[in-house]
């Protein structure tokens, strides 16, 4: 009854209007505010792309410099967050910690914040963009048992993240410019991707008027799964499991077997039925980074390249239009630049935060209703309680 349609997985339902990101999955096109991702990857940087996603236009004049200054004002986190972090088990997964700690941030910025005030919403966006690298690096430091590092505002966004990840109070990190550039590109290529599961989760949580930090925590939870952002960690684990080029065929066979739940991680996409344009940029960057770091012969990377080649020619993958996605190559680059595997999805979350908060802000800037999907009830008909 009622006027609604059944659409499991929302394959054909638009839940909102948006001016932020455009995707043509058949042609493999991705535009942020109209600008092709390839051009942003080549000519822009992460922080400028954040400005673009948030404000709708590229910064002009002093706007870029001012944005950097504003972000710098917010890079530190309250010291109580350190105490909060210390409650996690020493080996807690960094995504579990990130989800908890970002949710906890809502307790610092709640009563003082009016989500209906555009200025307040903008400050929230700035806080999140600025604090995510600090929180992400804290999760890593807790995991490896090292002291937390304070942000260094004299560094670029990505350099600062690497400094907090790899530096120690005894020895500042030696930041390799090739690695910093790759890090920036990784953040940029993850910045937004319209209504994916995590962004839709942020919108849905936000549609009830919830605190934005808790909405982002909900987005982080949705991102963690292996079908979404967790795929980058799963790709590396799969490559390690394959172990040798001679085992690739066996894994391809398993991926094609209907009775085997195994899927080739880093392949396939709900929207792209062509090469994911981010994957193309990532692949080129991957080749360049490996060459510059002189590690093209890494055995895992050789397996990845061979696997890609075999899958792209396999009739099952061709017929189902399953191409490598962004997570296939990002894992390889992250491994090459020394990011530990359990941090891969945290890096995705850090880069995607601007997308999440831009969508939240866009929703609250326009008339909206609480998100409330319907269902097809398939349970028991009415019955009487026994006795
Ligand atoms: N390996 C083997 N078969 C696959 C794969 C794969 N990676 N992906 C899809 N298929 C098959 C699937 O079995 C189904 O076959 P059939 O039509 O015979 O039942 C068909 O292709 C369509 O798959 P689907 O599950 O209906 O497609 P979906 O749009 O619901 O799922 C996906 C998209 C990305 C979850 C899926 O392709 C997948 O699980 N891929 C592996 C995980 C992955 O790499 N995720 C990252 C996604 S991209 C960025 C991000 O969100 O983080």
Short mmCIF file of C-alpha atoms and ligand atoms in Angstrom, two decimals:
data_model
loop_
_atom_site.label_atom_id
_atom_site.label_comp_id
_atom_site.label_asym_id
_atom_site.label_seq_id
_atom_site.Cartn_x
_atom_site.Cartn_y
_atom_site.Cartn_z
CA UNK A 1 0.00 0.00 0.00
CA UNK A 2 1.06 3.61 -0.36
CA UNK A 3 2.97 5.25 -3.16
CA UNK A 4 6.50 3.91 -3.02
CA UNK A 5 8.76 1.47 -4.86
CA UNK A 6 10.93 -1.40 -3.71
CA UNK A 7 14.58 -0.76 -4.55
CA UNK A 8 16.98 -2.88 -2.51
CA UNK A 9 20.45 -1.32 -2.40
CA UNK A 10 19.01 1.96 -3.79
CA UNK A 11 20.21 1.01 -7.28
CA UNK A 12 17.73 3.30 -8.98
CA UNK A 13 16.63 5.77 -6.32
CA UNK A 14 17.90 9.34 -6.05
CA UNK A 15 17.47 10.48 -2.44
CA UNK A 16 18.58 14.09 -2.86
CA UNK A 17 19.62 16.85 -5.23
CA UNK A 18 23.28 17.87 -5.12
CA UNK A 19 25.57 20.35 -6.85
CA UNK A 20 28.83 18.89 -5.51
CA UNK A 21 29.91 15.89 -7.58
CA UNK A 22 28.86 14.43 -10.94
CA UNK A 23 29.54 10.85 -12.02
CA UNK A 24 28.85 9.22 -15.39
CA UNK A 25 29.50 5.56 -14.62
CA UNK A 26 29.16 4.34 -18.21
CA UNK A 27 31.74 6.78 -19.54
CA UNK A 28 33.96 6.79 -16.45
CA UNK A 29 33.58 10.53 -15.76
CA UNK A 30 33.98 12.18 -12.35
CA UNK A 31 33.59 15.95 -11.88
CA UNK A 32 33.85 17.96 -8.67
CA UNK A 33 31.83 21.18 -8.99
CA UNK A 34 32.23 20.68 -12.74
CA UNK A 35 36.02 20.18 -12.74
CA UNK A 36 37.32 16.80 -14.03
CA UNK A 37 39.12 14.77 -11.39
CA UNK A 38 42.10 14.31 -13.75
CA UNK A 39 42.61 18.09 -13.93
CA UNK A 40 42.27 18.55 -10.18
CA UNK A 41 44.76 15.72 -9.61
CA UNK A 42 47.24 17.36 -11.97
CA UNK A 43 46.81 21.05 -11.18
CA UNK A 44 45.21 21.42 -7.76
CA UNK A 45 46.01 20.01 -4.32
CA UNK A 46 43.96 18.49 -1.53
CA UNK A 47 43.30 21.62 0.49
CA UNK A 48 42.30 23.65 -2.55
CA UNK A 49 39.95 20.81 -3.57
CA UNK A 50 38.48 20.92 -0.03
CA UNK A 51 37.74 24.61 -0.56
CA UNK A 52 36.16 23.85 -3.94
CA UNK A 53 33.92 21.09 -2.58
CA UNK A 54 32.85 23.14 0.40
CA UNK A 55 32.35 26.52 -1.27
CA UNK A 56 31.48 25.54 -4.84
CA UNK A 57 34.25 27.60 -6.48
CA UNK A 58 38.04 27.47 -6.59
CA UNK A 59 39.64 30.00 -4.22
CA UNK A 60 40.69 33.29 -5.80
CA UNK A 61 43.15 35.96 -4.63
CA UNK A 62 43.99 35.53 -0.96
CA UNK A 63 41.22 32.97 -0.37
CA UNK A 64 43.56 30.00 -0.74
CA UNK A 65 46.09 31.34 1.74
CA UNK A 66 43.34 32.36 4.16
CA UNK A 67 41.81 28.90 3.98
CA UNK A 68 45.17 27.33 4.88
CA UNK A 69 45.43 29.76 7.84
CA UNK A 70 41.92 28.92 9.05
CA UNK A 71 42.62 25.20 8.84
CA UNK A 72 45.89 25.71 10.74
CA UNK A 73 43.96 27.34 13.60
CA UNK A 74 42.10 24.09 14.19
CA UNK A 75 44.73 21.35 13.85
CA UNK A 76 45.12 20.62 17.58
CA UNK A 77 42.65 18.51 19.55
CA UNK A 78 41.58 18.91 23.18
CA UNK A 79 43.95 17.12 25.57
CA UNK A 80 41.08 15.07 26.99
CA UNK A 81 41.03 13.27 23.66
CA UNK A 82 44.39 11.75 24.62
CA UNK A 83 42.77 10.33 27.74
CA UNK A 84 39.84 9.07 25.70
CA UNK A 85 42.30 7.32 23.35
CA UNK A 86 44.10 5.65 26.23
CA UNK A 87 40.95 3.65 26.98
CA UNK A 88 41.31 1.67 23.76
CA UNK A 89 43.04 -1.71 23.82
CA UNK A 90 46.64 -1.49 22.63
CA UNK A 91 45.80 -3.42 19.46
CA UNK A 92 42.43 -1.80 18.64
CA UNK A 93 41.89 -1.42 14.90
CA UNK A 94 42.56 2.23 13.92
CA UNK A 95 39.15 2.44 12.19
CA UNK A 96 37.43 1.36 15.43
CA UNK A 97 39.36 4.07 17.29
CA UNK A 98 38.65 6.71 14.65
CA UNK A 99 34.94 5.97 14.69
CA UNK A 100 34.85 6.27 18.48
CA UNK A 101 37.04 9.31 18.79
CA UNK A 102 35.25 11.34 16.10
CA UNK A 103 31.95 10.50 17.78
CA UNK A 104 33.47 11.67 21.06
CA UNK A 105 34.34 15.02 19.45
CA UNK A 106 30.61 15.79 19.41
CA UNK A 107 30.81 16.17 23.20
CA UNK A 108 33.24 19.09 22.78
CA UNK A 109 31.16 20.90 20.18
CA UNK A 110 27.54 20.38 20.95
CA UNK A 111 25.61 22.95 23.03
CA UNK A 112 27.68 25.82 21.67
CA UNK A 113 26.87 24.92 18.08
CA UNK A 114 23.80 25.84 16.08
CA UNK A 115 23.54 23.64 12.99
CA UNK A 116 21.05 26.10 11.49
CA UNK A 117 23.66 28.86 11.46
CA UNK A 118 25.76 28.77 8.23
CA UNK A 119 28.78 30.25 10.06
CA UNK A 120 28.65 27.51 12.68
CA UNK A 121 28.40 24.88 9.97
CA UNK A 122 31.46 26.29 8.25
CA UNK A 123 33.48 26.29 11.48
CA UNK A 124 32.48 22.65 11.96
CA UNK A 125 33.72 21.83 8.47
CA UNK A 126 37.02 23.60 9.17
CA UNK A 127 37.43 21.80 12.48
CA UNK A 128 36.83 18.45 10.89
CA UNK A 129 39.16 18.98 7.92
CA UNK A 130 41.88 20.26 10.28
CA UNK A 131 41.53 17.69 13.07
CA UNK A 132 41.09 14.50 11.05
CA UNK A 133 44.81 14.07 10.24
CA UNK A 134 45.64 14.69 13.92
CA UNK A 135 43.10 12.09 15.06
CA UNK A 136 44.08 9.62 12.33
CA UNK A 137 47.76 9.86 13.31
CA UNK A 138 46.82 9.46 17.00
CA UNK A 139 45.07 6.18 16.14
CA UNK A 140 48.27 4.97 14.49
CA UNK A 141 50.47 6.07 17.39
CA UNK A 142 48.21 4.33 19.90
CA UNK A 143 48.34 1.16 17.79
CA UNK A 144 52.14 1.12 17.74
CA UNK A 145 52.56 2.44 21.28
CA UNK A 146 54.41 5.66 20.49
CA UNK A 147 53.72 9.13 21.94
CA UNK A 148 51.31 11.36 20.03
CA UNK A 149 52.84 14.08 17.88
CA UNK A 150 51.55 17.64 17.82
CA UNK A 151 50.64 19.09 14.44
CA UNK A 152 53.25 21.33 12.83
CA UNK A 153 51.48 24.21 11.09
CA UNK A 154 54.58 25.22 9.15
CA UNK A 155 54.05 22.12 7.00
CA UNK A 156 51.55 21.49 4.22
CA UNK A 157 48.42 19.46 5.03
CA UNK A 158 49.91 16.19 3.79
CA UNK A 159 53.42 16.82 5.15
CA UNK A 160 51.90 17.54 8.54
CA UNK A 161 50.04 14.23 8.45
CA UNK A 162 53.24 12.36 7.60
CA UNK A 163 55.05 14.25 10.37
CA UNK A 164 52.42 13.15 12.93
CA UNK A 165 52.41 9.58 11.57
CA UNK A 166 56.12 8.94 11.30
CA UNK A 167 57.86 11.53 13.49
CA UNK A 168 58.66 10.95 17.16
CA UNK A 169 59.54 13.47 19.88
CA UNK A 170 63.14 12.16 19.70
CA UNK A 171 63.42 12.39 15.95
CA UNK A 172 61.41 14.52 13.54
CA UNK A 173 60.32 12.63 10.46
CA UNK A 174 62.34 13.03 7.32
CA UNK A 175 59.60 13.90 4.85
CA UNK A 176 60.32 12.68 1.32
CA UNK A 177 58.71 15.11 -1.19
CA UNK A 178 57.70 12.19 -3.46
CA UNK A 179 55.85 10.62 -0.54
CA UNK A 180 54.22 13.94 0.48
CA UNK A 181 52.99 14.47 -3.08
CA UNK A 182 51.59 10.95 -3.22
CA UNK A 183 49.89 11.47 0.16
CA UNK A 184 48.25 14.66 -1.08
CA UNK A 185 47.02 12.89 -4.20
CA UNK A 186 45.61 10.05 -2.11
CA UNK A 187 43.62 12.53 -0.02
CA UNK A 188 42.48 14.40 -3.14
CA UNK A 189 41.30 11.28 -5.00
CA UNK A 190 39.22 10.26 -1.99
CA UNK A 191 37.73 13.71 -1.32
CA UNK A 192 34.20 13.03 -2.56
CA UNK A 193 32.17 10.54 -4.55
CA UNK A 194 28.54 11.66 -4.32
CA UNK A 195 25.97 9.36 -2.66
CA UNK A 196 28.07 6.31 -1.76
CA UNK A 197 27.13 4.29 1.36
CA UNK A 198 29.10 6.43 3.82
CA UNK A 199 28.00 9.79 2.41
CA UNK A 200 24.38 8.63 2.31
CA UNK A 201 24.81 7.53 5.93
CA UNK A 202 26.10 10.97 6.91
CA UNK A 203 23.14 12.60 5.15
CA UNK A 204 20.65 10.22 6.73
CA UNK A 205 22.07 10.74 10.23
CA UNK A 206 22.23 14.49 9.60
CA UNK A 207 18.64 14.60 8.39
CA UNK A 208 17.45 14.08 11.97
CA UNK A 209 19.32 17.22 13.07
CA UNK A 210 22.07 15.21 14.83
CA UNK A 211 25.44 16.64 15.85
CA UNK A 212 27.74 16.71 12.76
CA UNK A 213 30.66 14.97 14.53
CA UNK A 214 28.39 12.04 15.35
CA UNK A 215 27.12 12.06 11.73
CA UNK A 216 30.72 11.79 10.52
CA UNK A 217 31.31 8.95 13.00
CA UNK A 218 28.34 7.18 11.37
CA UNK A 219 29.96 7.77 7.96
CA UNK A 220 33.24 6.30 9.21
CA UNK A 221 31.37 3.20 10.41
CA UNK A 222 29.74 2.76 6.99
CA UNK A 223 33.07 3.26 5.22
CA UNK A 224 34.84 0.56 7.21
CA UNK A 225 33.19 -2.44 5.49
CA UNK A 226 35.18 -4.36 2.85
CA UNK A 227 32.56 -3.63 0.15
CA UNK A 228 33.32 0.11 0.61
CA UNK A 229 36.47 1.80 1.99
CA UNK A 230 37.65 -1.32 3.80
CA UNK A 231 38.42 -2.74 0.36
CA UNK A 232 41.84 -1.04 0.26
CA UNK A 233 43.04 -3.04 3.27
CA UNK A 234 41.35 -6.15 1.87
CA UNK A 235 43.19 -5.72 -1.47
CA UNK A 236 46.58 -5.81 0.21
CA UNK A 237 45.60 -8.77 2.37
CA UNK A 238 44.37 -10.58 -0.75
CA UNK A 239 47.65 -9.90 -2.58
CA UNK A 240 49.56 -11.26 0.42
CA UNK A 241 47.33 -14.31 0.46
CA UNK A 242 47.92 -14.92 -3.26
CA UNK A 243 51.61 -14.78 -2.45
CA UNK A 244 52.89 -15.79 -5.87
CA UNK A 245 51.92 -15.12 -9.49
CA UNK A 246 51.32 -18.83 -10.01
CA UNK A 247 48.38 -18.74 -7.58
CA UNK A 248 46.50 -15.94 -9.36
CA UNK A 249 44.46 -18.24 -11.60
CA UNK A 250 43.13 -20.11 -8.57
CA UNK A 251 41.90 -16.86 -7.01
CA UNK A 252 40.29 -15.72 -10.27
CA UNK A 253 38.53 -19.07 -10.45
CA UNK A 254 37.23 -18.62 -6.90
CA UNK A 255 35.98 -15.09 -7.66
CA UNK A 256 33.93 -16.47 -10.57
CA UNK A 257 32.47 -19.37 -8.57
CA UNK A 258 28.86 -18.59 -7.57
CA UNK A 259 29.16 -20.95 -4.58
CA UNK A 260 32.26 -19.24 -3.21
CA UNK A 261 31.67 -15.93 -1.38
CA UNK A 262 35.19 -14.76 -2.33
CA UNK A 263 35.31 -11.62 -4.50
CA UNK A 264 38.28 -10.08 -6.18
CA UNK A 265 38.88 -7.14 -3.87
CA UNK A 266 39.41 -3.79 -5.58
CA UNK A 267 37.31 -4.85 -8.58
CA UNK A 268 33.79 -3.78 -9.50
CA UNK A 269 31.71 -0.74 -8.67
CA UNK A 270 28.03 0.03 -8.32
CA UNK A 271 28.19 3.07 -10.59
CA UNK A 272 31.27 2.63 -12.80
CA UNK A 273 30.78 0.16 -15.62
CA UNK A 274 34.03 1.41 -17.09
CA UNK A 275 37.45 2.29 -15.66
CA UNK A 276 37.07 4.29 -12.43
CA UNK A 277 38.73 7.60 -13.43
CA UNK A 278 40.30 7.84 -9.97
CA UNK A 279 41.82 4.39 -10.50
CA UNK A 280 43.39 5.62 -13.77
CA UNK A 281 45.05 8.58 -12.03
CA UNK A 282 46.01 6.37 -9.10
CA UNK A 283 47.59 3.78 -11.43
CA UNK A 284 49.73 6.42 -13.15
CA UNK A 285 50.75 7.86 -9.79
CA UNK A 286 51.46 4.38 -8.54
CA UNK A 287 53.87 3.67 -11.41
CA UNK A 288 55.59 7.04 -10.90
CA UNK A 289 55.93 6.64 -7.13
CA UNK A 290 57.30 3.12 -7.43
CA UNK A 291 59.82 4.22 -10.03
CA UNK A 292 60.88 7.26 -7.99
CA UNK A 293 61.28 5.18 -4.85
CA UNK A 294 63.05 2.49 -6.88
CA UNK A 295 60.77 -0.35 -5.77
CA UNK A 296 59.10 -1.38 -9.05
CA UNK A 297 60.16 -4.96 -8.41
CA UNK A 298 58.31 -5.40 -5.16
CA UNK A 299 56.84 -8.95 -5.36
CA UNK A 300 53.38 -7.86 -4.14
CA UNK A 301 53.21 -5.17 -6.78
CA UNK A 302 54.15 -7.64 -9.45
CA UNK A 303 51.28 -9.87 -8.35
CA UNK A 304 48.93 -6.85 -8.45
CA UNK A 305 49.93 -5.95 -12.01
CA UNK A 306 49.60 -9.50 -13.27
CA UNK A 307 46.24 -9.92 -11.51
CA UNK A 308 44.94 -6.73 -13.09
CA UNK A 309 46.06 -7.88 -16.54
CA UNK A 310 44.46 -11.33 -16.19
CA UNK A 311 41.16 -9.98 -14.79
CA UNK A 312 40.86 -7.30 -17.48
CA UNK A 313 41.07 -10.01 -20.15
CA UNK A 314 38.88 -12.58 -18.42
CA UNK A 315 35.45 -13.01 -20.02
CA UNK A 316 33.60 -13.10 -16.65
CA UNK A 317 35.03 -9.73 -15.60
CA UNK A 318 34.61 -8.28 -19.10
CA UNK A 319 30.96 -9.42 -19.37
CA UNK A 320 30.08 -8.04 -15.92
CA UNK A 321 32.06 -4.84 -16.56
CA UNK A 322 34.20 -5.34 -13.47
CA UNK A 323 37.15 -2.96 -13.65
CA UNK A 324 39.77 -2.18 -11.02
CA UNK A 325 38.46 0.53 -8.69
CA UNK A 326 40.23 3.22 -6.65
CA UNK A 327 40.95 0.84 -3.78
CA UNK A 328 42.93 -1.53 -5.99
CA UNK A 329 45.77 0.92 -6.63
CA UNK A 330 45.53 3.08 -3.51
CA UNK A 331 46.54 0.14 -1.33
CA UNK A 332 49.60 -0.41 -3.49
CA UNK A 333 50.69 3.24 -3.30
CA UNK A 334 50.09 3.35 0.44
CA UNK A 335 52.17 0.22 0.92
CA UNK A 336 54.91 1.73 -1.24
CA UNK A 337 55.08 4.90 0.84
CA UNK A 338 55.22 2.97 4.09
CA UNK A 339 51.66 3.32 5.41
CA UNK A 340 50.77 0.27 7.52
CA UNK A 341 47.87 -1.79 6.10
CA UNK A 342 45.54 -1.25 9.06
CA UNK A 343 45.74 2.53 8.41
CA UNK A 344 44.58 2.36 4.77
CA UNK A 345 40.88 2.87 5.44
CA UNK A 346 41.66 5.59 8.00
CA UNK A 347 43.40 7.51 5.22
CA UNK A 348 40.35 7.06 3.00
CA UNK A 349 38.19 8.43 5.87
CA UNK A 350 40.51 11.40 6.37
CA UNK A 351 40.36 12.38 2.71
CA UNK A 352 36.59 11.75 2.47
CA UNK A 353 35.75 13.91 5.50
CA UNK A 354 35.49 17.02 3.34
CA UNK A 355 33.01 15.27 1.05
CA UNK A 356 30.90 14.09 3.97
CA UNK A 357 30.77 17.48 5.61
CA UNK A 358 30.15 19.29 2.30
CA UNK A 359 27.12 17.07 1.70
CA UNK A 360 25.90 17.60 5.26
CA UNK A 361 26.29 21.34 4.82
CA UNK A 362 24.56 21.31 1.43
CA UNK A 363 21.63 19.39 2.91
CA UNK A 364 21.24 21.77 5.82
CA UNK A 365 21.52 24.82 3.56
CA UNK A 366 18.39 23.77 1.66
CA UNK A 367 14.92 22.59 2.62
CA UNK A 368 15.17 18.91 3.67
CA UNK A 369 13.12 16.19 5.32
CA UNK A 370 14.22 13.47 7.67
CA UNK A 371 15.37 10.42 5.66
CA UNK A 372 12.93 7.61 6.25
CA UNK A 373 12.94 4.67 3.79
CA UNK A 374 10.00 2.27 3.68
CA UNK A 375 10.15 -1.55 3.70
CA UNK A 376 8.38 -4.59 2.30
CA UNK A 377 7.11 -6.45 5.35
CA UNK A 378 7.62 -10.20 4.92
CA UNK A 379 7.04 -11.35 8.52
CA UNK A 380 4.20 -13.11 10.26
CA UNK A 381 0.63 -11.82 9.82
CA UNK A 382 -1.17 -10.58 12.98
CA UNK A 383 -1.51 -13.33 15.58
CA UNK A 384 -2.58 -13.57 19.22
CA UNK A 385 -0.22 -13.97 22.15
CA UNK A 386 -0.66 -17.53 23.46
CA UNK A 387 -2.80 -18.17 26.55
N1 LIG B 1 34.64 -10.21 -7.87
C1 LIG B 1 33.85 -11.14 -8.45
N2 LIG B 1 32.58 -10.91 -8.85
C2 LIG B 1 32.07 -9.71 -8.63
C3 LIG B 1 32.83 -8.68 -8.04
C4 LIG B 1 34.16 -8.96 -7.65
N3 LIG B 1 34.92 -8.03 -7.07
N4 LIG B 1 32.07 -7.56 -7.93
C5 LIG B 1 30.87 -7.88 -8.46
N5 LIG B 1 30.87 -9.17 -8.87
C6 LIG B 1 29.76 -9.85 -9.55
C7 LIG B 1 28.68 -10.26 -8.58
O1 LIG B 1 28.88 -11.56 -8.09
C8 LIG B 1 27.43 -10.13 -9.42
O2 LIG B 1 27.31 -11.26 -10.21
P1 LIG B 1 25.83 -11.80 -10.63
O3 LIG B 1 25.19 -10.69 -11.42
O4 LIG B 1 26.12 -13.03 -11.44
O5 LIG B 1 25.11 -12.08 -9.34
C9 LIG B 1 27.73 -8.95 -10.35
O6 LIG B 1 29.16 -8.91 -10.45
C10 LIG B 1 27.21 -7.61 -9.84
O7 LIG B 1 27.67 -7.45 -8.51
P2 LIG B 1 26.79 -6.79 -7.35
O8 LIG B 1 27.29 -7.28 -6.03
O9 LIG B 1 25.34 -6.92 -7.66
O10 LIG B 1 27.22 -5.26 -7.56
P3 LIG B 1 27.05 -4.10 -6.53
O11 LIG B 1 26.91 -2.87 -7.33
O12 LIG B 1 25.97 -4.40 -5.56
O13 LIG B 1 28.43 -4.11 -5.71
C11 LIG B 1 30.70 -3.73 -5.15
C12 LIG B 1 29.50 -3.28 -6.00
C13 LIG B 1 31.79 -2.69 -5.26
C14 LIG B 1 30.27 -3.85 -3.67
C15 LIG B 1 31.21 -5.10 -5.65
O14 LIG B 1 31.67 -4.98 -6.98
C16 LIG B 1 32.31 -5.69 -4.75
O15 LIG B 1 31.99 -6.38 -3.76
N6 LIG B 1 33.61 -5.45 -5.10
C17 LIG B 1 34.71 -5.88 -4.25
C18 LIG B 1 34.89 -4.92 -3.09
C19 LIG B 1 35.48 -3.58 -3.53
O16 LIG B 1 36.47 -3.52 -4.25
N7 LIG B 1 34.87 -2.48 -3.04
C20 LIG B 1 35.31 -1.12 -3.32
C21 LIG B 1 34.28 -0.33 -4.06
S1 LIG B 1 34.94 1.14 -4.83
C22 LIG B 1 35.32 2.37 -3.70
C23 LIG B 1 34.67 2.31 -2.40
O17 LIG B 1 33.45 2.41 -2.26
O18 LIG B 1 35.41 2.17 -1.43
#
